[in-house]
GROMACS .gro file of C-alpha atoms in nm:
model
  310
    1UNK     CA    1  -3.332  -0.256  -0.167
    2UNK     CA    2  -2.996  -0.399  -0.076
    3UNK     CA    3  -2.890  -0.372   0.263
    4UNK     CA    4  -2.476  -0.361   0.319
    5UNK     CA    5  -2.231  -0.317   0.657
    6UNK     CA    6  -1.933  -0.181   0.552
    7UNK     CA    7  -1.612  -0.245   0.712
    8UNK     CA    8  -1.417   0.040   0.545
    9UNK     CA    9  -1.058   0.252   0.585
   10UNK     CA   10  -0.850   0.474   0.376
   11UNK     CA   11  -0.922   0.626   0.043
   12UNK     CA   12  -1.041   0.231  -0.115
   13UNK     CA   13  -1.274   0.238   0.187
   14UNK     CA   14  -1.409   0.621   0.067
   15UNK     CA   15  -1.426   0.556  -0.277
   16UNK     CA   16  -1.569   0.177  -0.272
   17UNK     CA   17  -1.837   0.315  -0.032
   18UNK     CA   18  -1.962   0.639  -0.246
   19UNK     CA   19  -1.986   0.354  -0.523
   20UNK     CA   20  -2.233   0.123  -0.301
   21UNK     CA   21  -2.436   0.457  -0.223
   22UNK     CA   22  -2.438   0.515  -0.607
   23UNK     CA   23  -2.595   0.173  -0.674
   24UNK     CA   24  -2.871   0.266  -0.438
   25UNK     CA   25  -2.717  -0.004  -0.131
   26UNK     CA   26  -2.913   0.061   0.206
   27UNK     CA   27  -2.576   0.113   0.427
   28UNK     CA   28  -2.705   0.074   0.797
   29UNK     CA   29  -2.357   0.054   0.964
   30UNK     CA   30  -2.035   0.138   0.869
   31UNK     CA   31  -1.777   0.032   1.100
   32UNK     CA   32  -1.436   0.189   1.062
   33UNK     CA   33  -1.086   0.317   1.279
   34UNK     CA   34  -1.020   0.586   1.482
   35UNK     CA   35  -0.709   0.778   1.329
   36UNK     CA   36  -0.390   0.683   1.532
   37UNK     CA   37  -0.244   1.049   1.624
   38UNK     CA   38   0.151   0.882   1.538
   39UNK     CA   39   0.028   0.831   1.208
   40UNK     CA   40   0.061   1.076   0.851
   41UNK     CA   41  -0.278   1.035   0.780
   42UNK     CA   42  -0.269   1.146   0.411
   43UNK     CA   43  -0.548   1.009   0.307
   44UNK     CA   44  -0.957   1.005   0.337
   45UNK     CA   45  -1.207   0.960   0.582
   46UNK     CA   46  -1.436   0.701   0.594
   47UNK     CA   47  -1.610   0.800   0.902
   48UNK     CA   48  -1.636   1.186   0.766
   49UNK     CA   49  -1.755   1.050   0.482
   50UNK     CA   50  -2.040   0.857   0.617
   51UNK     CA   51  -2.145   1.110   0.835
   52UNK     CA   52  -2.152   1.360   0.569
   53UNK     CA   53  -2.431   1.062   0.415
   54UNK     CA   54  -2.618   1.037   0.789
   55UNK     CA   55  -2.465   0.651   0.811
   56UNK     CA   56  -2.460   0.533   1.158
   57UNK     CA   57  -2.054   0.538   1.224
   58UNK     CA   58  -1.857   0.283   1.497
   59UNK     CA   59  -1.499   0.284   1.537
   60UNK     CA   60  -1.421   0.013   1.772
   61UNK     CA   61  -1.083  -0.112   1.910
   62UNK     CA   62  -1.193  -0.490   1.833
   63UNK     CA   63  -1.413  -0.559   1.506
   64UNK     CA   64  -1.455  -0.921   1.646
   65UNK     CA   65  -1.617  -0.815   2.006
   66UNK     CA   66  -1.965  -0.906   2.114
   67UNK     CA   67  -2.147  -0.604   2.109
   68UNK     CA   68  -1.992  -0.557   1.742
   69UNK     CA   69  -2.091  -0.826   1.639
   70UNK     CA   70  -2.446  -0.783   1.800
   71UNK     CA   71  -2.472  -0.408   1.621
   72UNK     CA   72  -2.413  -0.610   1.227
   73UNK     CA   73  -2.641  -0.842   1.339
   74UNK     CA   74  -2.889  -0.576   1.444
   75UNK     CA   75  -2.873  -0.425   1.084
   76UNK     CA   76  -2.973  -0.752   0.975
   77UNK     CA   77  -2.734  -0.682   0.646
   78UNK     CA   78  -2.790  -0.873   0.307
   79UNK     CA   79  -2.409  -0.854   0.229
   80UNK     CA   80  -2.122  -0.757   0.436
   81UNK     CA   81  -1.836  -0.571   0.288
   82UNK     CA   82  -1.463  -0.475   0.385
   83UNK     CA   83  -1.276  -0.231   0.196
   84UNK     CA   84  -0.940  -0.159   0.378
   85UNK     CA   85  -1.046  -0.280   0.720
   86UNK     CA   86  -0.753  -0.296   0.883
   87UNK     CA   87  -0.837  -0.641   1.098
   88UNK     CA   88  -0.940  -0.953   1.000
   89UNK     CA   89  -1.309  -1.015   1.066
   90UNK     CA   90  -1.360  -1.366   1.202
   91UNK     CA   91  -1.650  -1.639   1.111
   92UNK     CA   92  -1.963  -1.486   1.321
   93UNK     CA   93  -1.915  -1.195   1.107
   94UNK     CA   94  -1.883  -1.335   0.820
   95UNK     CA   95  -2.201  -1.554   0.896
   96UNK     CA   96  -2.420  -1.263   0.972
   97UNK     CA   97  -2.464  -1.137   0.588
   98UNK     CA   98  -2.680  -1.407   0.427
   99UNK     CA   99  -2.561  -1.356   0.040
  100UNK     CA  100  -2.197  -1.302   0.116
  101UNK     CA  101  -1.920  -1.123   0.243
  102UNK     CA  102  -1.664  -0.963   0.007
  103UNK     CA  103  -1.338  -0.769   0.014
  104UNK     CA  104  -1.136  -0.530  -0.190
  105UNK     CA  105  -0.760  -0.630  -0.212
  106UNK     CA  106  -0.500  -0.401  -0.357
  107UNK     CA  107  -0.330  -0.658  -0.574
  108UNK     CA  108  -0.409  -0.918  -0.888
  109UNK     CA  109  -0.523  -1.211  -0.654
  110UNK     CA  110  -0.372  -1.450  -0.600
  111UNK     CA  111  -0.047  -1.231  -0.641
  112UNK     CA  112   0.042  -1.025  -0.285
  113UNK     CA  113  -0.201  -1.127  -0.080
  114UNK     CA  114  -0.168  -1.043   0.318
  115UNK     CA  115  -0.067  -0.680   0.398
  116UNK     CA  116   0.035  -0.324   0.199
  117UNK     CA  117   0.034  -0.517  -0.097
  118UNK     CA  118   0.129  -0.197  -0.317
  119UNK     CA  119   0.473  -0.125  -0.162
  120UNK     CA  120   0.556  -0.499  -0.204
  121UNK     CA  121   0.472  -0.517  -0.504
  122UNK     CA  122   0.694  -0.189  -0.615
  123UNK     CA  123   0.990  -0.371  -0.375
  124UNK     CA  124   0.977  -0.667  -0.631
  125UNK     CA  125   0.989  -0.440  -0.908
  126UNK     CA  126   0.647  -0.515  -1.086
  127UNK     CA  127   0.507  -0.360  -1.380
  128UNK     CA  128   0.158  -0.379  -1.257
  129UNK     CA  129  -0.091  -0.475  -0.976
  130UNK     CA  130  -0.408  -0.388  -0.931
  131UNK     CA  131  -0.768  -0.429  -0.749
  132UNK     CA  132  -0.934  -0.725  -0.642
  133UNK     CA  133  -1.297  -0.799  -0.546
  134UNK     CA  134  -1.336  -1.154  -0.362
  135UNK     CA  135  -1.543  -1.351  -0.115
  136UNK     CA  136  -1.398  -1.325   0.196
  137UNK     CA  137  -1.286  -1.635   0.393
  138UNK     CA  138  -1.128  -1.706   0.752
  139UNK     CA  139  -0.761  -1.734   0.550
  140UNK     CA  140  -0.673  -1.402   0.418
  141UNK     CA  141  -0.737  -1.308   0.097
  142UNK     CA  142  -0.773  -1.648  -0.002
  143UNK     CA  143  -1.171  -1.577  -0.181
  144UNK     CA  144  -1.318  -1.689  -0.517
  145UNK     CA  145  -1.243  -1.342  -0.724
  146UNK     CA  146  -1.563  -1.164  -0.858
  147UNK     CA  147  -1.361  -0.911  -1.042
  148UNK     CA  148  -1.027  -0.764  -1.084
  149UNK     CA  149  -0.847  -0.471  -1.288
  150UNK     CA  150  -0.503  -0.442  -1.379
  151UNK     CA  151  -0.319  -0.073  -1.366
  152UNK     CA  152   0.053  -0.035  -1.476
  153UNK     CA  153   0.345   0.071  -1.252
  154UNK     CA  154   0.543   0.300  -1.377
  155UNK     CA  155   0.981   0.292  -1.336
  156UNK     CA  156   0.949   0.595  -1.160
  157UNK     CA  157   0.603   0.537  -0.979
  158UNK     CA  158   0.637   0.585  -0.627
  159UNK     CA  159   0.397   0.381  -0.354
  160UNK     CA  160   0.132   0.690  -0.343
  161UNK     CA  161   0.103   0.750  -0.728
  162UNK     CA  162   0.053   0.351  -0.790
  163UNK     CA  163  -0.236   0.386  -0.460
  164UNK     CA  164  -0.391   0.672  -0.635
  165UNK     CA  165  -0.442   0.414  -0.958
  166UNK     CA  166  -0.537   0.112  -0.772
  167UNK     CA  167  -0.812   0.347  -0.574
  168UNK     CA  168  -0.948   0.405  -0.900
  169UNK     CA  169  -0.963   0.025  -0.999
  170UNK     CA  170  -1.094  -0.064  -0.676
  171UNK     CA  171  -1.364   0.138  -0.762
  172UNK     CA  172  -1.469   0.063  -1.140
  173UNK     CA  173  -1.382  -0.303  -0.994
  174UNK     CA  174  -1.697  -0.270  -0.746
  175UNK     CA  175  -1.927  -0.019  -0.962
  176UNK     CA  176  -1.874  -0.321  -1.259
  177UNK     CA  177  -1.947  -0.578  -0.982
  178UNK     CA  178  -2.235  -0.439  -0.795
  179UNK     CA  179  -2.519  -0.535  -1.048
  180UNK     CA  180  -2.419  -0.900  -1.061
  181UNK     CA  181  -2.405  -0.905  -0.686
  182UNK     CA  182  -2.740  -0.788  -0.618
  183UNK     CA  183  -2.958  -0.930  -0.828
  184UNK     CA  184  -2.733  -1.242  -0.778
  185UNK     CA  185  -2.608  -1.369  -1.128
  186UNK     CA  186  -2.220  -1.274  -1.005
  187UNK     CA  187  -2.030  -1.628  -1.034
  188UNK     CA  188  -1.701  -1.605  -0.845
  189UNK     CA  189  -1.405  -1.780  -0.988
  190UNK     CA  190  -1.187  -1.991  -0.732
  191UNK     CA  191  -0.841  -1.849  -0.645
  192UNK     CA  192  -0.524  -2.119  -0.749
  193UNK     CA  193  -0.331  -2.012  -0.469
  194UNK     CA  194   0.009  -2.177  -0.579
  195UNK     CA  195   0.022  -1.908  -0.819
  196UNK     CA  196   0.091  -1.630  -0.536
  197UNK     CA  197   0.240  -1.547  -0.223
  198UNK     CA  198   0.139  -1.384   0.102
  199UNK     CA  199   0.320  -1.095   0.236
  200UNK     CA  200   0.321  -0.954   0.589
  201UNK     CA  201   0.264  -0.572   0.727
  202UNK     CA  202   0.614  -0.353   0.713
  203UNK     CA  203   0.773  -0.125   1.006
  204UNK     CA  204   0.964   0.145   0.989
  205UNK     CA  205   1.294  -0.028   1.039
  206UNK     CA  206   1.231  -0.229   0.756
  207UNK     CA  207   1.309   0.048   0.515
  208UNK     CA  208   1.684  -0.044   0.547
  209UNK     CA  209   1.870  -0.029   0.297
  210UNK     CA  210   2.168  -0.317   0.157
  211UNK     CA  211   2.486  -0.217   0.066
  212UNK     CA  212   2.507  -0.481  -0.160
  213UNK     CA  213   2.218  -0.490  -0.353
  214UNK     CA  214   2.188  -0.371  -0.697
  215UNK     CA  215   2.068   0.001  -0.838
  216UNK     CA  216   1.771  -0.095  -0.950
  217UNK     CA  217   1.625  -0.300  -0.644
  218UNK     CA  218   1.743   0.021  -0.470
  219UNK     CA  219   1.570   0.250  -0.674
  220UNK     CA  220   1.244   0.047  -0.625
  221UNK     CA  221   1.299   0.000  -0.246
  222UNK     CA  222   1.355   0.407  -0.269
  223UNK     CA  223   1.032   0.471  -0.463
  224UNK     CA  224   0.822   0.230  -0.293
  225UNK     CA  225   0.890   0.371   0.075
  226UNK     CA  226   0.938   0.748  -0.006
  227UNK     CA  227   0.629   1.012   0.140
  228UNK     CA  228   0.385   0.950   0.320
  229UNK     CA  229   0.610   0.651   0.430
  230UNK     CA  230   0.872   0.626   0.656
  231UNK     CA  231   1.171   0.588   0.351
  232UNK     CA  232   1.454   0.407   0.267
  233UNK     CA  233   1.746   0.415   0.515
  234UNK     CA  234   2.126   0.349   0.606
  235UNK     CA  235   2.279   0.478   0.887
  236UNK     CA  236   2.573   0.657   0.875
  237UNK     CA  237   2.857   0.794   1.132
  238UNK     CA  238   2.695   1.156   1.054
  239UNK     CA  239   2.339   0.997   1.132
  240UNK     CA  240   2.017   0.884   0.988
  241UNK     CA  241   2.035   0.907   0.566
  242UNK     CA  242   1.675   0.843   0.370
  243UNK     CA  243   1.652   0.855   0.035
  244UNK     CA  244   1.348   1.002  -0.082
  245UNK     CA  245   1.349   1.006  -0.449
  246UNK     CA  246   1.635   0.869  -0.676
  247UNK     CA  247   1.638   0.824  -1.108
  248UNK     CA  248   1.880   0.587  -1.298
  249UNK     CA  249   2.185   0.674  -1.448
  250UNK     CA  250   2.209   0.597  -1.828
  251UNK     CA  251   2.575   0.696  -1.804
  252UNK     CA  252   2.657   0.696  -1.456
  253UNK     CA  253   2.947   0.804  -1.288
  254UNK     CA  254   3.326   0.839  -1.371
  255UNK     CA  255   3.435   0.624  -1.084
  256UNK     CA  256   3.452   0.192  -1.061
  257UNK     CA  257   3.179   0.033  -0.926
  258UNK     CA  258   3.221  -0.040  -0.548
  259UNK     CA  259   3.195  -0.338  -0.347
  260UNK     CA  260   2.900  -0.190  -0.129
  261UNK     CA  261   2.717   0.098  -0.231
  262UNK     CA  262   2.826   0.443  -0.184
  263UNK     CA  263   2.714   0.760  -0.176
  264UNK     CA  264   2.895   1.020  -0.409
  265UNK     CA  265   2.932   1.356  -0.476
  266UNK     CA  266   3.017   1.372  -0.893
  267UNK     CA  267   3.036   1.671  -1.150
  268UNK     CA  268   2.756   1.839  -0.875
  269UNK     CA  269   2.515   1.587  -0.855
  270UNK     CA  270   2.468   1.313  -0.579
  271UNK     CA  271   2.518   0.967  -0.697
  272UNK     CA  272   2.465   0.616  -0.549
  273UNK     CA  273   2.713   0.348  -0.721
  274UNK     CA  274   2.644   0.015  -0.642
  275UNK     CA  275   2.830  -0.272  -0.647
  276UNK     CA  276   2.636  -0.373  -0.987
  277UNK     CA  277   2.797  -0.073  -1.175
  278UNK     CA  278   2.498   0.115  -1.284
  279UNK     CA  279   2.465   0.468  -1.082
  280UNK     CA  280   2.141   0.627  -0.913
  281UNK     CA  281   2.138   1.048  -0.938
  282UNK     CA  282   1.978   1.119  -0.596
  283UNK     CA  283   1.737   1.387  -0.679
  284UNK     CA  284   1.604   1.397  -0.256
  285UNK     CA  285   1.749   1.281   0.041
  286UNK     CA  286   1.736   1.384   0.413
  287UNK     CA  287   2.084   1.345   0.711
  288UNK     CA  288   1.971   1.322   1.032
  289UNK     CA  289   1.669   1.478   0.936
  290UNK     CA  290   1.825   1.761   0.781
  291UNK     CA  291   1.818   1.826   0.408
  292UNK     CA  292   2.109   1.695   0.212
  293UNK     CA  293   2.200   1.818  -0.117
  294UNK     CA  294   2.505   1.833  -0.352
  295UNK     CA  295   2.574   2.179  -0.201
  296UNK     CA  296   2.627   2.091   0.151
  297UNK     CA  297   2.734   1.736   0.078
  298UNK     CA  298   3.110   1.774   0.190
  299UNK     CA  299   2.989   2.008   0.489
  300UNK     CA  300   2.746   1.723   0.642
  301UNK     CA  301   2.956   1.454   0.545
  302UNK     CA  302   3.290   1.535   0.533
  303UNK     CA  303   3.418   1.374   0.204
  304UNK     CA  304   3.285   1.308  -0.099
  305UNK     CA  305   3.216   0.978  -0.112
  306UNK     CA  306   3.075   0.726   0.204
  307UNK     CA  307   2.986   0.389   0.215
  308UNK     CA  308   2.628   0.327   0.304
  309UNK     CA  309   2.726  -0.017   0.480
  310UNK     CA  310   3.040  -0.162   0.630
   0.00000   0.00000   0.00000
């Protein structure tokens, strides 16, 4: 039998390691994080999930550190693999799993590699991503690919529903993989890495909004931060707005298209109109933290139309 660490977070790191239990992998160690407590933690747990199997479970602040280190080494793994790991593990780990070590990536390798590679890829308006199984290397992401899958992203997909998907692909990607792997016929294919780009980890403040960009760059900037993330933003005299959901306008509004976006109120219905001309209806959106709909839109704001920028 196969013996695996896992390195493992989030509902990839769930999934990916019911799918190594499946293929009858001997999982001595799974190392994962302790939930932050300023964090919507929407999704699964990897550590109640390997307790539930009686896996030995660490959560340690540093994956790198000695007596980490010392604990995969202990397990004396055949393979070593990280599915949503948070950190980057560095050579001695990589070293201590004789026939490889391998990562899931939530993107088409060698497109979006680097961090939350689902939102960025809804940002830049894509039409798919997907899962990506690879050897793991000091660079990021940066592996000969075992296996991918492609899933679609839909125009009004938002950054969970395209997750959800790429979950599933991470897992038929792995469960398709596994065989190969273990009895050792799997031939990874080299990445060309000229044909992607690598994309950093997002804050909160990076969710604002630009007056002048165009309706649908907004609308995927909308759909890519909305719940369980932070949202799109502008700040306004009245306070904080987010836009949480929004839908293009086949017909739009009845007013010229601005110079910077604004926020309307038309025929009852809450419209962006953006300096492109085409219209977003704005089907959820918060002020200050406070609901904002087309009823009390002259109440909280005191017109009917504002400018999301100056």
């Amino acid at each position: 039998m196969s013996r695996a660490v896992v390195f493992a977070y989030h509902n990839v790191g769930v999934r990916c390691l019911l799918a190594l239990l499946a293929r009858g992998v001997d999982v001595p160690l799974v190392v994962t994080h302790q939930d932050s407590p300023n964090e919507d933690i929407w999704f699964g747990s990897v550590a109640a999930t390997a307790a539930a199997h009686g896996l030995k479970v660490i959560t340690p602040d540093e994956a790198n550190a000695a007596e980490v280190l010392a604990q995969v080494q202990a397990a004396e793994p055949d393979f070593l693999f990280s599915f949503y790991y948070r950190q980057m593990l560095g050579a001695p780990l990589l070293q201590a799993a004789p026939r490889g070590a391998f990562n899931m990536h939530g993107s088409l390798l060698p497109r979006y590699r680097g961090r939350v590679p689902v939102n960025w890829a809804i940002i830049h308006g894509e039409t798919e991503t997907g899962a990506t199984l690879h050897t793991m290397e000091i660079k990021p992401d940066a592996g000969a690919i075992v296996d991918q899958m492609a899933v679609p992203i839909l125009p009004d997909d938002t950054a969970q529903q395209v997750f959800d998907k790429v979950t599933v692909a991470a897992e038929t990607v792995l469960w398709r993989s596994l065989p190969g792997l273990l009895d050792g016929s799997a031939v990874p294919q080299p990445q060309d890495l000229a044909k992607g780009s690598y994309f950093g980890g997002r804050k909160p403040e990076d969710g604002r909004i630009d007056s002048q960009w165009p309706a649908q760059r907004v609308h995927d900037f909308v759909r890519a931060l909305t719940h369980p993330y932070p949202g799109a933003f502008a700040d306004l005299p009245q306070g904080r707005l987010r836009l949480w959901q929004t839908r293009r306008e086949s017909h739009g509004g009845s007013s010229p298209a601005p110079s910077r976006t604004e926020l309307r109120l038309e025929e009852g219905r809450m419209l962006l109109a953006c300096p492109d001309g085409a219209h977003l209806q704005v089907l959820a959106a918060t002020l200050a933290d406070e609901p904002l709909t087309a009823d009390n839109f002259r109440v909280r704001l005191g017109a009917s139309a504002v400018t999301l920028g100056a």
